[in-house]
CSV table of N, CA and C in Angstrom, one decimal:
chain,number,residue,atom,x,y,z
T,718,UNK,N,-92.5,141.9,242.0
T,718,UNK,CA,-91.1,142.2,241.8
T,718,UNK,C,-91.0,143.5,240.9
T,719,UNK,N,-90.1,144.4,241.3
T,719,UNK,CA,-89.9,145.6,240.5
T,719,UNK,C,-89.3,145.2,239.1
T,720,UNK,N,-89.5,146.0,238.1
T,720,UNK,CA,-89.0,145.7,236.8
T,720,UNK,C,-87.5,145.9,236.8
T,721,UNK,N,-86.7,145.0,236.0
T,721,UNK,CA,-85.3,145.1,236.0
T,721,UNK,C,-84.8,146.5,235.5
T,722,UNK,N,-83.7,146.9,235.9
T,722,UNK,CA,-83.1,148.2,235.5
T,722,UNK,C,-81.7,148.0,235.0
T,723,UNK,N,-81.3,148.8,234.1
T,723,UNK,CA,-79.9,148.8,233.6
T,723,UNK,C,-78.9,149.3,234.7
T,724,UNK,N,-77.8,148.6,234.8
T,724,UNK,CA,-76.8,149.0,235.7
T,724,UNK,C,-76.4,150.5,235.5
T,725,UNK,N,-76.3,150.8,234.2
T,725,UNK,CA,-75.9,152.2,233.8
T,725,UNK,C,-76.8,153.3,234.3
T,726,UNK,N,-78.1,152.9,234.6
T,726,UNK,CA,-79.0,153.9,235.2
T,726,UNK,C,-78.6,154.4,236.5
T,727,UNK,N,-77.8,153.7,237.2
T,727,UNK,CA,-77.4,154.1,238.6
T,727,UNK,C,-76.0,154.8,238.6
T,728,UNK,N,-75.4,154.9,237.4
T,728,UNK,CA,-74.1,155.5,237.4
T,728,UNK,C,-74.1,156.9,238.0
T,729,UNK,N,-73.1,157.1,238.9
T,729,UNK,CA,-73.0,158.4,239.6
T,729,UNK,C,-71.5,158.9,239.6
T,730,UNK,N,-71.3,160.1,239.3
T,730,UNK,CA,-70.0,160.8,239.4
T,730,UNK,C,-70.2,161.9,240.4
T,731,UNK,N,-69.3,161.9,241.4
T,731,UNK,CA,-69.3,163.0,242.4
T,731,UNK,C,-67.9,163.5,242.5
T,732,UNK,N,-67.7,164.8,242.7
T,732,UNK,CA,-66.4,165.5,242.8
T,732,UNK,C,-66.3,166.3,244.1
T,733,UNK,N,-65.2,166.2,244.7
T,733,UNK,CA,-64.9,167.0,245.9
T,733,UNK,C,-63.5,167.6,245.8
T,734,UNK,N,-63.3,168.8,246.4
T,734,UNK,CA,-61.9,169.3,246.5
T,734,UNK,C,-61.4,169.1,247.9
T,735,UNK,N,-60.2,168.7,248.1
T,735,UNK,CA,-59.6,168.5,249.4
T,735,UNK,C,-59.2,169.9,250.0
T,736,UNK,N,-59.8,170.2,251.1
T,736,UNK,CA,-59.6,171.5,251.8
T,736,UNK,C,-58.8,171.3,253.1
T,737,UNK,N,-58.2,172.3,253.7
T,737,UNK,CA,-57.4,172.1,254.9
T,737,UNK,C,-58.1,171.3,256.0
T,738,UNK,N,-59.4,171.5,256.2
T,738,UNK,CA,-60.1,170.8,257.2
T,738,UNK,C,-60.3,169.3,257.0
T,739,UNK,N,-60.0,168.9,255.7
T,739,UNK,CA,-60.1,167.5,255.3
T,739,UNK,C,-58.8,166.7,255.5
T,740,UNK,N,-57.7,167.4,255.9
T,740,UNK,CA,-56.4,166.8,255.9
T,740,UNK,C,-55.8,166.5,257.3
T,741,UNK,N,-54.8,165.6,257.3
T,741,UNK,CA,-54.1,165.4,258.5
T,741,UNK,C,-52.9,166.3,258.6
T,742,UNK,N,-52.0,166.1,259.5
T,742,UNK,CA,-50.8,167.0,259.6
T,742,UNK,C,-49.8,166.9,258.5
T,743,UNK,N,-49.9,165.9,257.6
T,743,UNK,CA,-49.0,165.8,256.5
T,743,UNK,C,-49.7,166.4,255.2
T,744,UNK,N,-50.8,167.0,255.4
T,744,UNK,CA,-51.6,167.6,254.3
T,744,UNK,C,-52.2,166.6,253.3
T,745,UNK,N,-52.4,165.3,253.8
T,745,UNK,CA,-53.0,164.3,253.1
T,745,UNK,C,-54.5,164.2,253.5
T,746,UNK,N,-55.4,163.8,252.6
T,746,UNK,CA,-56.8,163.6,253.0
T,746,UNK,C,-56.9,162.5,254.1
T,747,UNK,N,-57.6,162.8,255.1
T,747,UNK,CA,-57.8,161.8,256.2
T,747,UNK,C,-58.7,160.7,255.6
T,748,UNK,N,-58.3,159.4,256.0
T,748,UNK,CA,-59.0,158.2,255.6
T,748,UNK,C,-60.5,158.3,255.9
T,749,UNK,N,-60.8,158.8,257.1
T,749,UNK,CA,-62.2,158.8,257.5
T,749,UNK,C,-63.1,159.7,256.6
T,750,UNK,N,-62.5,160.9,256.2
T,750,UNK,CA,-63.2,161.8,255.3
T,750,UNK,C,-63.4,161.1,253.9
T,751,UNK,N,-62.3,160.4,253.4
T,751,UNK,CA,-62.5,159.7,252.2
T,751,UNK,C,-63.6,158.7,252.2
T,752,UNK,N,-63.7,157.9,253.3
T,752,UNK,CA,-64.7,156.9,253.5
T,752,UNK,C,-66.1,157.5,253.6
T,753,UNK,N,-66.2,158.7,254.2
T,753,UNK,CA,-67.4,159.5,254.3
T,753,UNK,C,-67.9,159.8,252.9
T,754,UNK,N,-67.0,160.4,252.1
T,754,UNK,CA,-67.4,160.8,250.7
T,754,UNK,C,-67.8,159.6,249.9
T,755,UNK,N,-67.0,158.5,250.0
T,755,UNK,CA,-67.3,157.3,249.3
T,755,UNK,C,-68.7,156.7,249.6
T,756,UNK,N,-69.1,156.8,250.9
T,756,UNK,CA,-70.4,156.3,251.4
T,756,UNK,C,-71.5,157.2,250.8
T,757,UNK,N,-71.3,158.5,250.8
T,757,UNK,CA,-72.3,159.4,250.2
T,757,UNK,C,-72.5,159.0,248.7
T,758,UNK,N,-71.4,158.9,247.9
T,758,UNK,CA,-71.5,158.6,246.5
T,758,UNK,C,-72.2,157.3,246.3
T,759,UNK,N,-71.8,156.3,247.0
T,759,UNK,CA,-72.4,154.9,246.9
T,759,UNK,C,-73.8,154.9,247.3
T,760,UNK,N,-74.2,155.7,248.3
T,760,UNK,CA,-75.6,155.7,248.7
T,760,UNK,C,-76.5,156.4,247.6
T,761,UNK,N,-76.0,157.5,247.0
T,761,UNK,CA,-76.7,158.1,245.9
T,761,UNK,C,-76.9,157.1,244.8
T,762,UNK,N,-75.9,156.4,244.5
T,762,UNK,CA,-75.9,155.3,243.4
T,762,UNK,C,-77.0,154.3,243.7
T,763,UNK,N,-77.0,153.8,245.0
T,763,UNK,CA,-78.0,152.8,245.4
T,763,UNK,C,-79.4,153.4,245.3
T,764,UNK,N,-79.6,154.6,245.8
T,764,UNK,CA,-80.9,155.3,245.7
T,764,UNK,C,-81.4,155.5,244.3
T,765,UNK,N,-80.5,155.7,243.4
T,765,UNK,CA,-80.9,155.9,242.0
T,765,UNK,C,-81.5,154.5,241.5
T,766,UNK,N,-80.9,153.4,241.9
T,766,UNK,CA,-81.4,152.1,241.5
T,766,UNK,C,-82.7,151.8,242.2
T,767,UNK,N,-82.8,152.0,243.5
T,767,UNK,CA,-83.9,151.5,244.3
T,767,UNK,C,-85.1,152.5,244.3
T,768,UNK,N,-84.8,153.8,244.1
T,768,UNK,CA,-85.8,154.9,244.3
T,768,UNK,C,-86.4,154.8,245.7
T,769,UNK,N,-85.6,154.5,246.6
T,769,UNK,CA,-86.0,154.4,248.0
T,769,UNK,C,-84.9,154.8,248.9
T,770,UNK,N,-85.1,155.0,250.2
T,770,UNK,CA,-84.1,155.2,251.2
T,770,UNK,C,-83.3,154.0,251.3
T,771,UNK,N,-81.9,154.1,251.4
T,771,UNK,CA,-81.0,153.0,251.5
T,771,UNK,C,-80.2,153.2,252.7
T,772,UNK,N,-79.7,152.1,253.3
T,772,UNK,CA,-78.8,152.1,254.4
T,772,UNK,C,-77.6,151.3,254.1
T,773,UNK,N,-76.4,151.7,254.6
T,773,UNK,CA,-75.2,151.0,254.4
T,773,UNK,C,-75.2,149.7,255.2
T,774,UNK,N,-75.0,148.6,254.5
T,774,UNK,CA,-74.9,147.3,255.2
T,774,UNK,C,-73.5,146.8,255.4
T,775,UNK,N,-72.6,147.1,254.4
T,775,UNK,CA,-71.2,146.7,254.6
T,775,UNK,C,-70.4,147.5,253.6
T,776,UNK,N,-69.1,147.5,254.0
T,776,UNK,CA,-68.0,148.1,253.1
T,776,UNK,C,-66.9,147.0,253.0
T,777,UNK,N,-66.6,146.7,251.8
T,777,UNK,CA,-65.4,145.7,251.7
T,777,UNK,C,-64.1,146.5,251.9
T,778,UNK,N,-63.1,145.7,251.9
T,778,UNK,CA,-61.7,146.3,252.1
T,778,UNK,C,-61.5,147.5,251.3
T,779,UNK,N,-61.0,148.6,251.9
T,779,UNK,CA,-60.5,149.8,251.2
T,779,UNK,C,-59.1,149.9,251.5
T,780,UNK,N,-58.3,149.9,250.5
T,780,UNK,CA,-56.8,150.1,250.6
T,780,UNK,C,-56.5,151.5,250.1
T,781,UNK,N,-55.5,152.1,250.7
T,781,UNK,CA,-55.1,153.4,250.4
T,781,UNK,C,-53.8,153.3,249.5
T,782,UNK,N,-54.0,153.3,248.2
T,782,UNK,CA,-52.9,153.0,247.3
T,782,UNK,C,-52.0,154.2,247.1
T,783,UNK,N,-52.6,155.4,247.1
T,783,UNK,CA,-51.9,156.7,246.8
T,783,UNK,C,-52.4,157.7,247.8
T,784,UNK,N,-51.6,158.6,248.3
T,784,UNK,CA,-52.1,159.7,249.1
T,784,UNK,C,-52.9,160.7,248.3
T,785,UNK,N,-53.9,161.3,248.9
T,785,UNK,CA,-54.6,162.3,248.2
T,785,UNK,C,-54.3,163.6,248.9
T,786,UNK,N,-53.7,164.6,248.2
T,786,UNK,CA,-53.1,165.8,248.8
T,786,UNK,C,-54.1,166.9,248.9
T,787,UNK,N,-53.8,167.9,249.8
T,787,UNK,CA,-54.5,169.1,250.0
T,787,UNK,C,-54.6,169.8,248.6
T,788,UNK,N,-55.7,170.2,248.2
T,788,UNK,CA,-55.9,170.9,247.0
T,788,UNK,C,-56.3,170.0,245.8
T,789,UNK,N,-56.1,168.7,246.0
T,789,UNK,CA,-56.5,167.8,244.9
T,789,UNK,C,-58.0,167.8,244.7
T,790,UNK,N,-58.3,167.5,243.4
T,790,UNK,CA,-59.7,167.2,243.1
T,790,UNK,C,-59.9,165.7,243.1
T,791,UNK,N,-60.9,165.3,243.9
T,791,UNK,CA,-61.2,163.8,244.1
T,791,UNK,C,-62.5,163.5,243.3
T,792,UNK,N,-62.4,162.5,242.5
T,792,UNK,CA,-63.6,162.1,241.7
T,792,UNK,C,-64.0,160.7,242.1
T,793,UNK,N,-65.3,160.5,242.4
T,793,UNK,CA,-65.8,159.2,242.8
T,793,UNK,C,-66.8,158.8,241.7
T,794,UNK,N,-66.6,157.6,241.2
T,794,UNK,CA,-67.4,157.0,240.1
T,794,UNK,C,-68.0,155.7,240.6
T,795,UNK,N,-69.3,155.6,240.7
T,795,UNK,CA,-70.0,154.4,241.2
T,795,UNK,C,-71.1,153.9,240.4
T,796,UNK,N,-71.4,152.6,240.6
T,796,UNK,CA,-72.5,152.0,239.8
T,796,UNK,C,-72.9,150.7,240.6
T,797,UNK,N,-74.2,150.5,240.5
T,797,UNK,CA,-74.7,149.2,241.1
T,797,UNK,C,-74.3,148.1,240.2
T,798,UNK,N,-73.7,147.0,240.8
T,798,UNK,CA,-73.2,145.9,240.0
T,798,UNK,C,-74.2,144.8,240.0
T,799,UNK,N,-75.0,144.6,241.1
T,799,UNK,CA,-76.0,143.5,241.2
T,799,UNK,C,-76.9,143.8,242.3
T,800,UNK,N,-78.2,143.4,242.2
T,800,UNK,CA,-79.2,143.5,243.2
T,800,UNK,C,-79.6,142.1,243.6
T,801,UNK,N,-79.9,142.0,244.9
T,801,UNK,CA,-80.4,140.7,245.4
T,801,UNK,C,-81.8,141.0,245.9
T,802,UNK,N,-82.4,140.4,246.9
T,802,UNK,CA,-83.8,140.7,247.2
T,802,UNK,C,-84.0,142.1,247.6
T,803,UNK,N,-83.3,142.6,248.7
T,803,UNK,CA,-83.4,144.0,249.1
T,803,UNK,C,-82.1,144.7,249.1
T,804,UNK,N,-81.0,144.0,248.8
T,804,UNK,CA,-79.7,144.6,248.9
T,804,UNK,C,-79.1,144.8,247.5
T,805,UNK,N,-78.2,145.8,247.4
T,805,UNK,CA,-77.5,146.1,246.2
T,805,UNK,C,-76.0,146.2,246.5
T,806,UNK,N,-75.2,145.7,245.6
T,806,UNK,CA,-73.8,145.9,245.7
T,806,UNK,C,-73.4,147.1,244.8
T,807,UNK,N,-72.6,148.0,245.3
T,807,UNK,CA,-72.2,149.2,244.5
T,807,UNK,C,-70.7,149.2,244.5
T,808,UNK,N,-70.1,149.3,243.2
T,808,UNK,CA,-68.7,149.4,243.1
T,808,UNK,C,-68.4,150.9,242.9
T,809,UNK,N,-67.3,151.3,243.7
T,809,UNK,CA,-66.9,152.7,243.6
T,809,UNK,C,-65.4,152.8,243.3
T,810,UNK,N,-65.1,153.7,242.4
T,810,UNK,CA,-63.7,153.9,242.1
T,810,UNK,C,-63.4,155.4,242.4
T,811,UNK,N,-62.2,155.6,243.0
T,811,UNK,CA,-61.8,156.9,243.4
T,811,UNK,C,-60.5,157.3,242.7
T,812,UNK,N,-60.5,158.5,242.2
T,812,UNK,CA,-59.2,159.1,241.6
T,812,UNK,C,-59.0,160.5,242.1
T,813,UNK,N,-57.7,160.9,242.1
T,813,UNK,CA,-57.4,162.2,242.5
T,813,UNK,C,-56.5,162.9,241.5
T,814,UNK,N,-56.7,164.2,241.4
T,814,UNK,CA,-56.0,165.0,240.4
T,814,UNK,C,-55.5,166.3,240.9
T,815,UNK,N,-54.3,166.7,240.6
T,815,UNK,CA,-53.7,168.0,240.9
T,815,UNK,C,-53.9,168.9,239.7
T,816,UNK,N,-55.0,169.6,239.7
T,816,UNK,CA,-55.3,170.4,238.5
T,816,UNK,C,-54.4,171.6,238.4
T,817,UNK,N,-53.9,172.1,239.5
T,817,UNK,CA,-53.0,173.3,239.5
T,817,UNK,C,-51.7,172.9,238.8
T,818,UNK,N,-51.2,171.7,238.9
T,818,UNK,CA,-50.0,171.2,238.3
T,818,UNK,C,-50.2,170.6,236.9
T,819,UNK,N,-51.5,170.5,236.5
T,819,UNK,CA,-51.8,169.9,235.2
T,819,UNK,C,-51.5,168.4,235.1
T,820,UNK,N,-51.5,167.8,236.3
T,820,UNK,CA,-51.3,166.3,236.3
T,820,UNK,C,-52.5,165.5,236.0
T,821,UNK,N,-52.3,164.4,235.4
T,821,UNK,CA,-53.4,163.5,235.1
T,821,UNK,C,-54.0,162.9,236.4
T,822,UNK,N,-55.2,162.5,236.3
T,822,UNK,CA,-55.9,161.8,237.5
T,822,UNK,C,-55.2,160.5,237.7
T,823,UNK,N,-55.1,160.1,239.0
T,823,UNK,CA,-54.5,158.9,239.5
T,823,UNK,C,-55.5,158.1,240.3
T,824,UNK,N,-55.6,156.8,239.9
T,824,UNK,CA,-56.5,155.9,240.7
T,824,UNK,C,-56.0,155.8,242.1
T,825,UNK,N,-56.8,156.0,243.1
T,825,UNK,CA,-56.3,155.9,244.5
T,825,UNK,C,-57.0,154.8,245.3
T,826,UNK,N,-58.3,154.5,245.0
T,826,UNK,CA,-59.0,153.6,245.8
T,826,UNK,C,-60.1,153.0,245.0
T,827,UNK,N,-60.6,151.8,245.4
T,827,UNK,CA,-61.8,151.1,244.9
T,827,UNK,C,-62.4,150.3,246.1
T,828,UNK,N,-63.7,150.2,246.0
T,828,UNK,CA,-64.3,149.4,247.1
T,828,UNK,C,-65.7,148.9,246.6
T,829,UNK,N,-66.2,147.9,247.3
T,829,UNK,CA,-67.6,147.5,247.1
T,829,UNK,C,-68.4,147.8,248.4
T,830,UNK,N,-69.5,148.5,248.2
T,830,UNK,CA,-70.4,148.8,249.3
T,830,UNK,C,-71.6,148.0,249.1
T,831,UNK,N,-72.3,147.6,250.2
T,831,UNK,CA,-73.6,147.0,250.1
T,831,UNK,C,-74.6,147.8,250.8
T,832,UNK,N,-75.7,148.1,250.1
T,832,UNK,CA,-76.8,148.8,250.7
T,832,UNK,C,-78.1,148.0,250.7
T,833,UNK,N,-79.0,148.3,251.6
T,833,UNK,CA,-80.3,147.7,251.7
T,833,UNK,C,-81.3,148.8,251.6
T,834,UNK,N,-82.3,148.6,250.7
T,834,UNK,CA,-83.4,149.5,250.5
T,834,UNK,C,-84.4,149.3,251.6
T,835,UNK,N,-84.9,150.3,252.2
T,835,UNK,CA,-85.9,150.2,253.3
T,835,UNK,C,-87.1,151.1,253.1
T,836,UNK,N,-88.2,150.7,253.7
T,836,UNK,CA,-89.4,151.5,253.6
T,836,UNK,C,-89.4,152.6,254.7
T,837,UNK,N,-90.5,153.3,254.9
T,837,UNK,CA,-90.6,154.4,255.8
T,837,UNK,C,-90.4,153.9,257.3
T,838,UNK,N,-90.6,152.6,257.5
T,838,UNK,CA,-90.4,152.1,258.9
T,838,UNK,C,-89.1,151.5,259.1
T,839,UNK,N,-88.2,151.5,258.1
T,839,UNK,CA,-86.9,150.9,258.2
T,839,UNK,C,-86.8,149.5,257.9
T,840,UNK,N,-87.9,148.9,257.3
T,840,UNK,CA,-87.9,147.5,257.0
T,840,UNK,C,-87.4,147.3,255.6
T,841,UNK,N,-86.6,146.2,255.3
T,841,UNK,CA,-86.1,146.0,254.0
T,841,UNK,C,-87.2,145.8,253.0
T,842,UNK,N,-87.0,146.3,251.8
T,842,UNK,CA,-88.0,146.1,250.7
T,842,UNK,C,-87.3,145.6,249.5
T,843,UNK,N,-88.0,145.0,248.6
T,843,UNK,CA,-87.5,144.4,247.4
T,843,UNK,C,-87.0,145.5,246.4
T,844,UNK,N,-85.9,145.2,245.7
T,844,UNK,CA,-85.4,146.1,244.7
T,844,UNK,C,-85.4,145.4,243.4
T,845,UNK,N,-85.3,146.2,242.3
T,845,UNK,CA,-85.3,145.7,240.9
T,845,UNK,C,-84.0,145.0,240.7
T,846,UNK,N,-84.1,143.9,239.9
T,846,UNK,CA,-82.9,143.2,239.4
T,846,UNK,C,-82.0,144.1,238.5
T,847,UNK,N,-80.8,143.8,238.3
T,847,UNK,CA,-79.9,144.6,237.5
T,847,UNK,C,-79.7,144.0,236.2
T,848,UNK,N,-79.7,144.8,235.1
T,848,UNK,CA,-79.4,144.3,233.8
T,848,UNK,C,-78.0,144.8,233.5
T,849,UNK,N,-77.0,143.8,233.3
T,849,UNK,CA,-75.6,144.1,233.0
T,849,UNK,C,-75.5,144.1,231.5
T,850,UNK,N,-75.1,145.2,230.9
T,850,UNK,CA,-75.0,145.2,229.5
T,850,UNK,C,-73.6,145.1,228.9
T,851,UNK,N,-72.6,145.9,229.5
T,851,UNK,CA,-71.3,145.9,229.0
T,851,UNK,C,-70.5,144.7,229.5
T,852,UNK,N,-69.3,144.5,228.9
T,852,UNK,CA,-68.5,143.4,229.4
T,852,UNK,C,-68.1,143.6,230.8
T,853,UNK,N,-67.7,144.9,231.2
T,853,UNK,CA,-67.3,145.2,232.6
T,853,UNK,C,-68.5,145.0,233.5
T,854,UNK,N,-69.7,145.4,233.1
T,854,UNK,CA,-70.9,145.2,234.0
T,854,UNK,C,-71.2,143.8,234.2
T,855,UNK,N,-71.0,143.0,233.1
T,855,UNK,CA,-71.3,141.5,233.2
T,855,UNK,C,-70.3,140.9,234.1
T,856,UNK,N,-69.0,141.3,234.1
T,856,UNK,CA,-68.0,140.7,234.9
T,856,UNK,C,-68.3,141.0,236.4
T,857,UNK,N,-68.6,142.3,236.7
T,857,UNK,CA,-68.9,142.6,238.1
T,857,UNK,C,-70.2,141.9,238.5
T,858,UNK,N,-71.2,141.8,237.7
T,858,UNK,CA,-72.4,141.1,238.0
T,858,UNK,C,-72.2,139.6,238.3
T,859,UNK,N,-71.4,138.9,237.5
T,859,UNK,CA,-71.1,137.5,237.6
T,859,UNK,C,-70.3,137.2,238.9
T,860,UNK,N,-69.4,138.1,239.3
T,860,UNK,CA,-68.6,137.8,240.5
T,860,UNK,C,-69.3,138.4,241.8
T,861,UNK,N,-70.4,139.1,241.7
T,861,UNK,CA,-71.0,139.7,242.8
T,861,UNK,C,-71.5,138.6,243.8
T,862,UNK,N,-72.0,137.5,243.3
T,862,UNK,CA,-72.6,136.5,244.2
T,862,UNK,C,-71.4,135.9,245.1
T,863,UNK,N,-70.2,135.7,244.6
T,863,UNK,CA,-69.1,135.2,245.4
T,863,UNK,C,-68.8,136.3,246.5
T,864,UNK,N,-68.7,137.5,246.1
T,864,UNK,CA,-68.4,138.6,247.1
T,864,UNK,C,-69.5,138.6,248.1
T,865,UNK,N,-70.7,138.5,247.7
T,865,UNK,CA,-71.9,138.5,248.7
T,865,UNK,C,-71.7,137.3,249.7
T,866,UNK,N,-71.5,136.1,249.2
T,866,UNK,CA,-71.3,135.0,250.0
T,866,UNK,C,-70.1,135.1,251.0
T,867,UNK,N,-69.0,135.7,250.5
T,867,UNK,CA,-67.9,135.9,251.4
T,867,UNK,C,-68.3,136.9,252.5
T,868,UNK,N,-69.0,138.0,252.2
T,868,UNK,CA,-69.4,139.0,253.2
T,868,UNK,C,-70.3,138.3,254.2
T,869,UNK,N,-71.2,137.4,253.8
T,869,UNK,CA,-72.1,136.8,254.7
T,869,UNK,C,-71.4,135.8,255.6
T,870,UNK,N,-70.4,135.0,255.0
T,870,UNK,CA,-69.6,134.1,255.8
T,870,UNK,C,-68.8,134.9,256.9
T,871,UNK,N,-68.2,135.9,256.5
T,871,UNK,CA,-67.3,136.7,257.4
T,871,UNK,C,-68.2,137.4,258.5
T,872,UNK,N,-69.4,137.7,258.2
T,872,UNK,CA,-70.3,138.3,259.2
T,872,UNK,C,-71.0,137.3,260.0
T,873,UNK,N,-70.8,136.0,259.8
T,873,UNK,CA,-71.4,134.9,260.5
T,873,UNK,C,-72.9,134.7,260.2
T,874,UNK,N,-73.3,135.2,259.0
T,874,UNK,CA,-74.7,135.1,258.6
T,874,UNK,C,-74.9,133.9,257.6
T,875,UNK,N,-73.8,133.3,257.3
T,875,UNK,CA,-73.9,132.1,256.3
T,875,UNK,C,-72.8,131.1,256.8
T,876,UNK,N,-73.2,129.8,256.8
T,876,UNK,CA,-72.2,128.8,257.0
T,876,UNK,C,-71.2,128.7,255.8
T,877,UNK,N,-69.9,128.5,256.1
T,877,UNK,CA,-69.0,128.3,254.9
T,877,UNK,C,-69.5,127.2,254.0
T,878,UNK,N,-70.1,126.1,254.6
T,878,UNK,CA,-70.5,125.0,253.8
T,878,UNK,C,-71.7,125.3,252.9
T,879,UNK,N,-72.4,126.4,253.2
T,879,UNK,CA,-73.5,126.8,252.3
T,879,UNK,C,-73.1,127.8,251.2
T,880,UNK,N,-71.8,128.2,251.2
T,880,UNK,CA,-71.4,129.2,250.3
T,880,UNK,C,-70.9,128.5,249.0
T,881,UNK,N,-71.9,128.1,248.2
T,881,UNK,CA,-71.7,127.3,247.0
T,881,UNK,C,-70.8,128.0,246.0
T,882,UNK,N,-70.9,129.3,245.8
T,882,UNK,CA,-70.0,130.0,244.9
T,882,UNK,C,-68.6,130.0,245.3
T,883,UNK,N,-68.4,130.1,246.6
T,883,UNK,CA,-67.0,130.1,247.2
T,883,UNK,C,-66.4,128.7,247.1
T,884,UNK,N,-67.2,127.7,247.3
T,884,UNK,CA,-66.8,126.3,247.2
T,884,UNK,C,-66.4,126.0,245.8
T,885,UNK,N,-67.1,126.5,244.8
T,885,UNK,CA,-66.8,126.3,243.4
T,885,UNK,C,-65.5,127.0,243.1
T,886,UNK,N,-65.2,128.1,243.7
T,886,UNK,CA,-64.0,128.9,243.4
T,886,UNK,C,-62.8,128.1,243.9
T,887,UNK,N,-62.9,127.5,245.1
T,887,UNK,CA,-61.8,126.9,245.8
T,887,UNK,C,-61.8,125.3,245.6
T,888,UNK,N,-62.8,124.8,245.0
T,888,UNK,CA,-63.0,123.4,244.9
T,888,UNK,C,-63.8,122.8,246.0
T,889,UNK,N,-64.4,121.7,245.9
T,889,UNK,CA,-65.3,121.2,246.9
T,889,UNK,C,-64.7,121.0,248.3
T,890,UNK,N,-63.4,120.6,248.3
T,890,UNK,CA,-62.7,120.3,249.6
T,890,UNK,C,-62.3,121.6,250.3
T,891,UNK,N,-62.3,122.7,249.6
T,891,UNK,CA,-61.9,124.0,250.1
T,891,UNK,C,-60.4,124.1,250.1
T,892,UNK,N,-59.7,123.2,249.4
T,892,UNK,CA,-58.2,123.3,249.4
T,892,UNK,C,-57.7,124.1,248.2
């Protein structure tokens, strides 16, 4: 088993500027472009942790809270929250800022991505456990198993009756 690594070692910040080719007819950043950038930042984060090639396994719900406008500076901040056998959960937070107008950055999106580390043949390989140090890291770490079980149940890869963390959250009867 690889030696444990601090969550902070995977911390990644990526910045992009919204250009005309990135926007729709309302001069807002297209959702697909945002997801593309989020995937790149999250993949870099997972690679920092695994020191291996990683592939995207899933993306949790992404809600578009605020439009991101043409000319805005978009900042992506990501970190591995927890590692399982070969998979890693990455939390990513997105903010946008209109530097020309001197406006403060506004939080626009957050999501959890799951990546799997693979060898040269594309087979999953073991990754280092995560050491959560700060209060926020510990909170993300502790809730990651529930999110993982929910993803597996929704993907049909786990029976709801086997999702012990979810059962504990909703009570044994699921009510």
